[in-house]
CSV table of C-alpha atoms in Angstrom, one decimal:
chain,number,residue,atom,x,y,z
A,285,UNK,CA,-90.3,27.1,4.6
A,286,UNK,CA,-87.0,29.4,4.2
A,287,UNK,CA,-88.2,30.6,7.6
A,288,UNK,CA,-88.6,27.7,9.3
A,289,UNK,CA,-85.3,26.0,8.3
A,290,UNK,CA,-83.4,29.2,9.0
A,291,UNK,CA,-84.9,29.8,12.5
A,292,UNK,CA,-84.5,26.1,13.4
A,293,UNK,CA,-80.8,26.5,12.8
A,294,UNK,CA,-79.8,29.5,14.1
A,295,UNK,CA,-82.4,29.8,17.0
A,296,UNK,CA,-81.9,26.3,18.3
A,297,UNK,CA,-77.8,27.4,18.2
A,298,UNK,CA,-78.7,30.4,20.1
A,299,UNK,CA,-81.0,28.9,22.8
A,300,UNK,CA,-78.1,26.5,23.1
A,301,UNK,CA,-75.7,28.8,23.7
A,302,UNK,CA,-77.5,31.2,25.8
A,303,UNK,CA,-79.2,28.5,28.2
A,304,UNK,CA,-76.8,27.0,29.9
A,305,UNK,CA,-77.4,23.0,30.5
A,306,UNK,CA,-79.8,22.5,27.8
A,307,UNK,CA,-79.8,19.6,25.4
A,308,UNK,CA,-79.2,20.4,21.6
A,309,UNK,CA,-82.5,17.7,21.4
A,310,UNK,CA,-84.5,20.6,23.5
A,311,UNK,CA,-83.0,23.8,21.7
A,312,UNK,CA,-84.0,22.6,18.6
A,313,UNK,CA,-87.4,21.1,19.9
A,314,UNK,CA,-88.0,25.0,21.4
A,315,UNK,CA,-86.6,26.5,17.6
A,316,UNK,CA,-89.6,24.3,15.8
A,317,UNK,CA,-92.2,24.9,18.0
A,318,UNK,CA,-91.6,28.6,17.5
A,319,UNK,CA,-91.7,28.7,13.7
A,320,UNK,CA,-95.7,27.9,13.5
A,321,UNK,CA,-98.0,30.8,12.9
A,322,UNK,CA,-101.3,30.6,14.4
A,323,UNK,CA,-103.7,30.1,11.5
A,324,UNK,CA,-106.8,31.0,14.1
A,325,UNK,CA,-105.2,34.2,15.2
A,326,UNK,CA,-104.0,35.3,11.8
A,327,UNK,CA,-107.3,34.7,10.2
A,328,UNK,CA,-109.3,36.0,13.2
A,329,UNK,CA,-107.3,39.6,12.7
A,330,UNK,CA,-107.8,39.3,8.6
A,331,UNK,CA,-111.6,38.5,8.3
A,332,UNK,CA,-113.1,40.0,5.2
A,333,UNK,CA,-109.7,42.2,4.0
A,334,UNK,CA,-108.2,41.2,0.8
A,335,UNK,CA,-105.0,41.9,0.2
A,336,UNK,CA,-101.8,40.3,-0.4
A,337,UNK,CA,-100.2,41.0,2.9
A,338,UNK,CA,-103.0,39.2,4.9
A,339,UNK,CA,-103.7,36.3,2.1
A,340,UNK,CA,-99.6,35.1,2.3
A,341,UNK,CA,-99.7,35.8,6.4
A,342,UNK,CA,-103.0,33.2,6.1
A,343,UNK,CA,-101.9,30.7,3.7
A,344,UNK,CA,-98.2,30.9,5.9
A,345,UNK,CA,-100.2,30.0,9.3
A,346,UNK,CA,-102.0,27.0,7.7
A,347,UNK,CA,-98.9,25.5,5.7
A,348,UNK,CA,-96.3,25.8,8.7
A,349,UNK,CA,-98.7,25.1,11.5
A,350,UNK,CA,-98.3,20.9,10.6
A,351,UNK,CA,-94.3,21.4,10.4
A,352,UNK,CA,-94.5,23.3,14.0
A,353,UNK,CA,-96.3,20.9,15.6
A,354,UNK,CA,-94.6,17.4,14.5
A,355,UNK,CA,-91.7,18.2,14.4
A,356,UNK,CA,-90.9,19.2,18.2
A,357,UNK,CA,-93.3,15.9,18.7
A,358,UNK,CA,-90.9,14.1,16.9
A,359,UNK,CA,-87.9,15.1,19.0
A,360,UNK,CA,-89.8,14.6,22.3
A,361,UNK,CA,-90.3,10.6,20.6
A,362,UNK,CA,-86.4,11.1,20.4
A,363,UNK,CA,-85.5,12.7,23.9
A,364,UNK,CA,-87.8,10.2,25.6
A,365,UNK,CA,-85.5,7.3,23.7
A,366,UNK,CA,-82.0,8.8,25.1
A,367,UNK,CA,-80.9,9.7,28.9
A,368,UNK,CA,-80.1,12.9,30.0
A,369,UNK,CA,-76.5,12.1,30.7
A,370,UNK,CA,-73.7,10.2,28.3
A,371,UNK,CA,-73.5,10.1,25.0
A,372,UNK,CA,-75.8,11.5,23.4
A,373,UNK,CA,-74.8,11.4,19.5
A,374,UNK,CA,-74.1,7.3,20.3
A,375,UNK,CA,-77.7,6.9,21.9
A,376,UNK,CA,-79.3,9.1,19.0
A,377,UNK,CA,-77.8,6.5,16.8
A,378,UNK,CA,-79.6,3.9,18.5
A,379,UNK,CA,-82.9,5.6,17.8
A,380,UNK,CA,-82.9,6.3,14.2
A,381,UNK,CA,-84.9,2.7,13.2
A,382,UNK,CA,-87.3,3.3,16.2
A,383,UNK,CA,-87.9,6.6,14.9
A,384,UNK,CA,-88.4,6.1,10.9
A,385,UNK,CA,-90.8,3.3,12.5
A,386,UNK,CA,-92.4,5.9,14.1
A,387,UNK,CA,-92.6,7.6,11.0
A,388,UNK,CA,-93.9,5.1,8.9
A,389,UNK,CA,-96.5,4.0,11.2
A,390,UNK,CA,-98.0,7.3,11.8
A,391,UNK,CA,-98.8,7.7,8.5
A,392,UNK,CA,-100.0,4.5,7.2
A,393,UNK,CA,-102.1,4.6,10.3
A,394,UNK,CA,-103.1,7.6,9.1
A,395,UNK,CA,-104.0,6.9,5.6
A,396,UNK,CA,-105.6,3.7,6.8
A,397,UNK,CA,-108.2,5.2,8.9
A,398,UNK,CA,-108.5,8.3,6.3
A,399,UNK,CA,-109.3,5.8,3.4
A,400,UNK,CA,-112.1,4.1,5.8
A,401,UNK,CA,-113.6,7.3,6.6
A,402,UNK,CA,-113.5,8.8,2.9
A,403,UNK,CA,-115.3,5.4,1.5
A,404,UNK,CA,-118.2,5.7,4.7
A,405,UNK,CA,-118.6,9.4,4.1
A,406,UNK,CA,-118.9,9.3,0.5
A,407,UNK,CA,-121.6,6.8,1.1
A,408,UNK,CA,-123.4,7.2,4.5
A,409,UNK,CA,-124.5,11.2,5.5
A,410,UNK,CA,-126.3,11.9,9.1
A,411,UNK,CA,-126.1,16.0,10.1
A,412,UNK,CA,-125.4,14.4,14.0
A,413,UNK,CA,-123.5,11.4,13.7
A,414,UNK,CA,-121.0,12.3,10.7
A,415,UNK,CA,-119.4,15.2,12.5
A,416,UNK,CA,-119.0,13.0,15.8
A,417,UNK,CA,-117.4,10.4,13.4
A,418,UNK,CA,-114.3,12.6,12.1
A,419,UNK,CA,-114.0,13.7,15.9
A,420,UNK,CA,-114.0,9.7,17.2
A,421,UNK,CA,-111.9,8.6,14.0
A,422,UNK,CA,-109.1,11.4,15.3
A,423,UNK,CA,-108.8,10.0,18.6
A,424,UNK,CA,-109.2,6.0,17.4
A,425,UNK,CA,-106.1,7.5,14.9
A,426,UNK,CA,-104.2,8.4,17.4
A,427,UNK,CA,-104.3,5.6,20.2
A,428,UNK,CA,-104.1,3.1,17.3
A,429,UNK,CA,-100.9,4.8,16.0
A,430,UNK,CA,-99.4,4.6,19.7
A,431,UNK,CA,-99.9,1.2,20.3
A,432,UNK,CA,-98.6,0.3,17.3
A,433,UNK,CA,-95.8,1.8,17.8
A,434,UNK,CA,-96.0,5.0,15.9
A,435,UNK,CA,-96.0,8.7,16.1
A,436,UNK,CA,-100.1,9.4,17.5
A,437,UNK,CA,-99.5,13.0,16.4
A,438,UNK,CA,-98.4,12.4,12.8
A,439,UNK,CA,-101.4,9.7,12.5
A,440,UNK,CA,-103.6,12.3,12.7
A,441,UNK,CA,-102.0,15.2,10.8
A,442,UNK,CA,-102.2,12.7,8.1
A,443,UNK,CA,-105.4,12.1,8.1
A,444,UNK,CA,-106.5,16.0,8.9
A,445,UNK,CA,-104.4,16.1,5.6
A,446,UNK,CA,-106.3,13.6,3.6
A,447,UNK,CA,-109.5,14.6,4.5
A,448,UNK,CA,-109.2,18.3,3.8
A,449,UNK,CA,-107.6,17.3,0.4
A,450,UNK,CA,-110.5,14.7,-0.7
A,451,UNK,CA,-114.0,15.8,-2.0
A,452,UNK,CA,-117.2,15.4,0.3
A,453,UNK,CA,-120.9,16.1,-0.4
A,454,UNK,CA,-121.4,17.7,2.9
A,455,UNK,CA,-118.0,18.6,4.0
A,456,UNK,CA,-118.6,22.0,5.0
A,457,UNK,CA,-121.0,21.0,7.5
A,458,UNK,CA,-119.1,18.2,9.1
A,459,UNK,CA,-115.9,21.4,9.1
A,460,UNK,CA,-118.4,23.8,10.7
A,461,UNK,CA,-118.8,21.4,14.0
A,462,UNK,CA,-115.3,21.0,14.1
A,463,UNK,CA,-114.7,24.6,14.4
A,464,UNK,CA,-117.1,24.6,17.4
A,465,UNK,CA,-115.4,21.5,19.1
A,466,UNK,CA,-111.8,23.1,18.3
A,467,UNK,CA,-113.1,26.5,20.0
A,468,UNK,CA,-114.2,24.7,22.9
A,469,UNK,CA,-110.7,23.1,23.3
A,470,UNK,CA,-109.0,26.4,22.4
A,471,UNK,CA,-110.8,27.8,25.7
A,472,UNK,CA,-109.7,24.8,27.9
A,473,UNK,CA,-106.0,24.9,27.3
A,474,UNK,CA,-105.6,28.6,27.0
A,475,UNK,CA,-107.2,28.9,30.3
A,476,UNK,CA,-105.2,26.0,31.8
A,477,UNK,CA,-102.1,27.1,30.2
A,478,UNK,CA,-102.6,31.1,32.3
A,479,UNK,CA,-103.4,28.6,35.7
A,480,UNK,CA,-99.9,27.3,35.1
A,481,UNK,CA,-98.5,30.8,34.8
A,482,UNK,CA,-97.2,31.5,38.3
A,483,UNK,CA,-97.1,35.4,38.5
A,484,UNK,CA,-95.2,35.7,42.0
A,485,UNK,CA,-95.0,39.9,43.1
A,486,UNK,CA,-92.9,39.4,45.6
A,487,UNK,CA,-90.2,37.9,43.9
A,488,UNK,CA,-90.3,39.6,40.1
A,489,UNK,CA,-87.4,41.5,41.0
A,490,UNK,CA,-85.3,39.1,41.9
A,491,UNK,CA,-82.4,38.0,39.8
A,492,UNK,CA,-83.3,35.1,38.4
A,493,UNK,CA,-87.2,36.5,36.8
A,494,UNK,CA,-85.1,39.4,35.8
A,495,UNK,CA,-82.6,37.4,33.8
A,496,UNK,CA,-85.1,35.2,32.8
A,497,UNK,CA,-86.9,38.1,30.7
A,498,UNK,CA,-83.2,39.3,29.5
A,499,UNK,CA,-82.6,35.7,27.8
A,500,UNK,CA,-86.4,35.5,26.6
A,501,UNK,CA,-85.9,39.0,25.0
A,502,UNK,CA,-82.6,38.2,23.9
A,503,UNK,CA,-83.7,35.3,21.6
A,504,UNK,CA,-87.3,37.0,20.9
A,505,UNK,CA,-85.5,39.8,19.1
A,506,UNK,CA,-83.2,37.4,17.3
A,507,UNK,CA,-86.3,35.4,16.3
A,508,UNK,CA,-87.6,38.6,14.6
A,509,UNK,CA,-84.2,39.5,13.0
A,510,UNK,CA,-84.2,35.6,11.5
A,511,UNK,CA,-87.8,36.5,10.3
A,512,UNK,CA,-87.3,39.8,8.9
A,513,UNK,CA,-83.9,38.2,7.2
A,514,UNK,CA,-86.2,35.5,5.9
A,515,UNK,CA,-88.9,37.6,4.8
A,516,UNK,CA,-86.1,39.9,2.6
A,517,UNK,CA,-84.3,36.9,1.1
A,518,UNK,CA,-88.1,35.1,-0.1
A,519,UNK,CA,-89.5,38.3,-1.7
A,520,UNK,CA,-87.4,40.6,-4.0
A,521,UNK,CA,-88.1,44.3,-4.1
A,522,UNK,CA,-90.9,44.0,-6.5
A,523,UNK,CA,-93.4,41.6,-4.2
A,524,UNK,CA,-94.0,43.5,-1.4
A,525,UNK,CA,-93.0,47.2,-0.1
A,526,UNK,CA,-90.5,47.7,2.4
A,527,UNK,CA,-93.5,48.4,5.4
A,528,UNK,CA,-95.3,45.5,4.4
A,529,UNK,CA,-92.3,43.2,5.1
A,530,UNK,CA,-92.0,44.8,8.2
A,531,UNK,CA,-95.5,43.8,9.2
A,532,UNK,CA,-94.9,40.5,8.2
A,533,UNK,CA,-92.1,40.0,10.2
A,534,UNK,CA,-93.7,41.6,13.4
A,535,UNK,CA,-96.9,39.6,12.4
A,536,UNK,CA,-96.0,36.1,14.0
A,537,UNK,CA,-98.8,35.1,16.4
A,538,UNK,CA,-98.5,32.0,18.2
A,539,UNK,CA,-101.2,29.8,19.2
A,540,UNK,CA,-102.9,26.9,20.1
A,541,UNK,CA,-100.3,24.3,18.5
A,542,UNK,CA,-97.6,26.2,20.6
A,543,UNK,CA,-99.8,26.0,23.6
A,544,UNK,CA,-100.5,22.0,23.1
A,545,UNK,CA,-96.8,21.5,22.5
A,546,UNK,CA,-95.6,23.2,25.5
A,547,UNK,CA,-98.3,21.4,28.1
A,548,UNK,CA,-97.2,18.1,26.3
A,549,UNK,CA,-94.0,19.0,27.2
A,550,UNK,CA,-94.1,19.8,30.9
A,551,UNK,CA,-96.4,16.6,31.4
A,552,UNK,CA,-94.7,14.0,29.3
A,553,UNK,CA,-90.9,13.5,30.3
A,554,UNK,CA,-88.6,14.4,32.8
A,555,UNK,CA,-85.4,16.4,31.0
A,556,UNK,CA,-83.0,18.4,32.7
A,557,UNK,CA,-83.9,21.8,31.2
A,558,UNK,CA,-87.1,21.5,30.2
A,559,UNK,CA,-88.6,23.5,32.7
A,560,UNK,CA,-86.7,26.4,31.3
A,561,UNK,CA,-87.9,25.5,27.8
A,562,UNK,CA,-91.8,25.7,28.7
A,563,UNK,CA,-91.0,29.1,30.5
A,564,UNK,CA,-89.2,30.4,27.4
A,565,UNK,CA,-92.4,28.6,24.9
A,566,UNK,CA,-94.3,30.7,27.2
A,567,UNK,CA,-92.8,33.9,27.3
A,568,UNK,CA,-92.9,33.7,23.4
A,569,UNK,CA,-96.7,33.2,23.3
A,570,UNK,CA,-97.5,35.7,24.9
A,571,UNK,CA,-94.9,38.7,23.3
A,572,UNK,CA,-95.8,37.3,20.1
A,573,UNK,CA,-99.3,38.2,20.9
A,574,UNK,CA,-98.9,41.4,22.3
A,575,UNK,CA,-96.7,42.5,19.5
A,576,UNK,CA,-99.0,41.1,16.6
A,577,UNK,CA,-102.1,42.6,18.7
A,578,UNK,CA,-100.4,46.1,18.8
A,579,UNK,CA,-98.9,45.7,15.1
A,580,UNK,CA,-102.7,44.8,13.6
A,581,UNK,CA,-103.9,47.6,15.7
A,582,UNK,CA,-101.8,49.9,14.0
A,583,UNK,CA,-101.7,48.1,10.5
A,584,UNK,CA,-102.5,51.1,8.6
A,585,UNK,CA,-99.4,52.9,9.3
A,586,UNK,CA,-97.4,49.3,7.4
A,587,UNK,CA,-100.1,48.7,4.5
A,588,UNK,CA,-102.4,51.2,4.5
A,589,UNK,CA,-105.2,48.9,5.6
A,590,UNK,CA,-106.9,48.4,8.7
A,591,UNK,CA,-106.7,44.8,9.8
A,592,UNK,CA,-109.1,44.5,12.6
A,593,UNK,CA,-112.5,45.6,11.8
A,594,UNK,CA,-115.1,45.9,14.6
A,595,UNK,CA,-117.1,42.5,15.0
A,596,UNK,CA,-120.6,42.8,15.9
A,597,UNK,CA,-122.2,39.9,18.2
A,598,UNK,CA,-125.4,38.9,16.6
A,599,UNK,CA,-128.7,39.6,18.6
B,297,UNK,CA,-112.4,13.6,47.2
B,298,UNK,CA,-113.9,15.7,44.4
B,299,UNK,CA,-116.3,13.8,43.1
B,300,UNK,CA,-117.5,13.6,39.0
B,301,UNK,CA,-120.3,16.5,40.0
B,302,UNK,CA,-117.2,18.4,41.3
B,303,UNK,CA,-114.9,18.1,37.7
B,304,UNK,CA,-118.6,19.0,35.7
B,305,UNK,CA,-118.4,22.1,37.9
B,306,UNK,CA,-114.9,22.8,37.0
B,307,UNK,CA,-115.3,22.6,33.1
B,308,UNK,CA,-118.3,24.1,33.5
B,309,UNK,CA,-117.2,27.6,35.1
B,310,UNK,CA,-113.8,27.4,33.0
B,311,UNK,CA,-115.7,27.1,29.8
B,312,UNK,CA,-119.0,30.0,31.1
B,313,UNK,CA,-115.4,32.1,31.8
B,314,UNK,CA,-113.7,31.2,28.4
B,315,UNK,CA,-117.2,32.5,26.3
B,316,UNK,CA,-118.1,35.7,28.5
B,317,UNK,CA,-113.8,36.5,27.9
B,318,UNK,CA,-114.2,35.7,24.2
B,319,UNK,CA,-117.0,37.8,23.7
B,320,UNK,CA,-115.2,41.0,26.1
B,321,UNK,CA,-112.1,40.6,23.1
B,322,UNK,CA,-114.2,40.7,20.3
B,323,UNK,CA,-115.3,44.2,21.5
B,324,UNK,CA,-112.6,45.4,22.7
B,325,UNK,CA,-110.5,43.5,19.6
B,326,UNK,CA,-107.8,42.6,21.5
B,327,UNK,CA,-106.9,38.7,20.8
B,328,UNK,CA,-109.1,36.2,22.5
B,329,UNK,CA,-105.9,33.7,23.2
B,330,UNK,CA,-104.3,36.7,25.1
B,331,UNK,CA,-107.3,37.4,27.1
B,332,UNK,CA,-107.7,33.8,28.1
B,333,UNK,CA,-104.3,33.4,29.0
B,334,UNK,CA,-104.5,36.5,31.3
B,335,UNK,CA,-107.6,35.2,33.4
B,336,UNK,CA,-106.4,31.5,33.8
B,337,UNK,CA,-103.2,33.7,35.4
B,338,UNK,CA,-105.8,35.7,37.3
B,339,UNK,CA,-106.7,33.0,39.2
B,340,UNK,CA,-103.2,32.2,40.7
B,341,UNK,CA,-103.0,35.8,42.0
């Protein structure tokens, strides 16, 4: 959390400054989506190693992955509400009602739907139909929060939340299908997001790619200096050794919610700027990847442990 | 016109890619996101 409020301040600040034309609405929108761990990659990496490193970089992924994802949702309700020219603090004035209505009505949309499926589920059981259920009550959650006028996205991070907090007979089951379903999604937009990437050798020494990769670098080291800054003001001395904060720090994945967010971005609204901001969402994907690949490679020379253990396929 | 048959194709070959990738990056352990990423790009070059 200490994280995420810190790099939302000074990384939006710095992708304003260092961007030239971009809205404060977008620099922030960029700073949130890049605070979310990827809870699939982190866990992925960790599978079957116990130790306190991994189990704080796991429950990290899953408790700031929600916060990563609605918030820069919740700013793209805002941009679409205020032109791209005048006055912008005036207009975001104007907005405040329509957002906290937003607000409201995602969640008690929500809660609604969440409450209807907890009182069939503790009743009714079917091994095919229940699964199906949770994935049809997600999307009926979210085109019923949009229509009425709320955020879709909160709706159902609300209820994701209220179902993984209530108890079910046969909830591991029903969570065992959604793993497969979120896989099979996970290999659509990963692949459509690398279609998207336009990798142009003629031109990637030109000026402009050139300085693209300066600014992206730029603010990719400052987001690791925020981190690592973070990471030392959370834990004292004590907590964790002075390598395994540096692994934590280097250890910031980015996944499929950063993915979602930046397709949503480039498809929903016409911004001055935001082009740049999807390159930049991007650019981060993929060093954060890179660097946590090649940091859990060589974990044992930060905790002593080796992170990634050979998976065997199954015959 | 592409027609439905044509789309069914699509996400078909996209997803028989997306598996036989996933299953190259759990043996060479190297993330499967990244390795998704880099064929979608592929395909542009």
């Amino acid at each position: 959390m200490i994280f995420l409020i810190i790099n939302m301040i000074v990384l939006s600040a710095l992708t304003f400054f260092i961007v030239r034309g971009i809205s404060p609405l977008l620099a922030i929108l960029f700073a949130a989506a890049m605070s979310g761990t990827s809870p699939s990659a982190v866990t992925i990496a960790f599978k079957g190693v116990k130790t306190k490193v991994f189990q704080f970089l796991e429950v990290e992924s899953i408790l700031n992955t929600p916060l990563a994802v609605l918030i820069p949702f919740l700013v793209l309700d805002l941009l679409r509400g205020i032109p791209s020219e005048g006055y912008v603090l005036a207009q975001l004035g104007a907005q405040i009602v329509p957002f906290l209505q937003q607000f409201i009505t995602g969640i008690g949309v929500g809660i609604l739907i969440g409450l209807i499926i907890f009182k069939v589920f503790s009743r009714i059981y079917h091994p095919t139909l229940s699964p199906l259920t949770i994935i049809t009550a997600a999307l009926i959650t979210y085109v019923a929060a949009e229509q009425l006028g709320g955020n879709g996205v909160l709706a159902v991070t609300t209820l994701g939340l209220f179902f993984g907090n209530v108890y079910l007979k046969h909830k591991m089951k029903i969570k065992e299908f959604s793993e497969i379903f979120s896989t099979f999604l996970e290999i659509l937009v990963f692949i459509l997001i690398g279609f998207i990437i336009q990798v142009d050798l003629k031109n990637i020494f030109s000026p402009e790619v050139i300085s693209f990769f300066i600014i992206s670098a730029t603010l990719f080291v400052a987001f690791l200096g925020v981190r690592l800054f973070s990471v030392i003001i959370s834990f004292g001395r004590k907590q964790f050794t002075a390598g395994e904060k540096l692994y934590i720090t280097l250890n910031v994945p980015k996944g499929i919610a950063v993915a979602v967010v930046a397709l949503t971005l480039i498809t929903s609204i016409v911004y001055p700027g935001i082009e740049y901001v999807f390159d930049l969402m991007l650019a981060f994907l993929v060093y954060s990847i890179v660097l946590s690949a090649i940091v859990t490679r060589f974990s044992k020379k930060f905790i002593r442990v080796e992170a990634m253990k050979p998976e065997k396929l199954k015959p | 016109m592409a027609t439905p048959l044509t789309y069914l194709a699509y996400v078909g070959i996209i997803l028989l890619v997306g598996l036989i990738t996933m299953i190259i990056s759990k043996k060479i352990k190297v993330p499967n996101f990244l390795l998704l990423i880099a064929v979608g790009a592929v395909n542009y070059l």
